[in-house]
Amino acid sequence: MAILESQLWLRFDGVDSAYYVWVNKVLVEYAQGSRNTSEFDATEHAHRDGPNEVWVRVYQWWDGTYIKDQDQWWLSNLDAQYRNATLQPTVDVLAKQSGTVALNLYELSKNGGAVIGATEATVTGDGKVELSLGVQEPQKWTAETPYLYQVELSLQNPSGKPYTVQQRIGFRKVELINELMTVNGVPIQLRGVNRHEHHPLFGRAVPMEFIKRDRHEGT
């Protein structure tokens, strides 16, 4: 694809925590979240033959500030014996015609790339699609053995090219059992602290030299 025909995207790897984005004085998008990655399509507003101006207005507070003021765990779904698992993605679909959402689970290429399982669902337009794929005795993820699999989601329709996204996942179950924190039924110990660093001028974008000085002075 020629450069002049390609899309131009703005990517923010983390903003704390709600903001508007303008490109050449045109409002492009609004986003919010706890330093989540966001991408904006700036193709229609960017000048390819000259300089561009990007403005970002960041708000300190938003409607989810107090909800997001916590550490969060996203847990996989293993059964009570920690043997089998169920992969249950919910997919937001934007489609002008009917098609198929396919879910495939693979071993990583370094582990042979074998197909672990697959399922699919029919879509008739915009909406949410819930899929469920049972996985028999997968390798479990732990901090010591972070075993991962490859997940592939594809949206297919008879007249167009499939749109596919991939992501690596692991299977684990985190619980409190007898007042002990466990991963896959095994008690664990946590070492370290939950450290929220910040800089008086740069906020959460802390320079490396500042981190080293702070650690040295604190010892």
C-alpha angles and dihedrals in degrees: 000000000000117000092242090055097047126100121254117217133189113214126196113190092195138349125179099250137304126014150159123223126209126188115196090344093307118119106238106174150331124227138176138184144103098298093307121167113258132182127198129195106233096168097115095045104042125095109227095188099049148017122310132210122218122189126188124190111197124196122208094211133037137167092275099046097109094039091053094046093104145071112261135204123202108206131203120226114249123163124252092271092049090234109104130035141199123218108208115176123176112211127200106215128198108188133152093203140023120285145137133277109208125196120199129179120200140176112248114266091250087058094050102276095247120168109252098184146322140203137168143196134204120243126197100189141313118354146081123306121198118203130186127196123179116216119199115221100332122188107269125237118235133158089253095044107028097185113183138191132200118245121196125191119189131186110204133181131175096249104038144057114268116258110220135186127184135198138171118238140176133208119236141136122216117197144156107240119178088345091305125117109237137185113206089347095306119115114240137196123223120218123192135021139281098252121189106192124196139168124223091233106022100038112207093353092090116185115234093237090055090052092050093048092047092051092046094050091047095056 
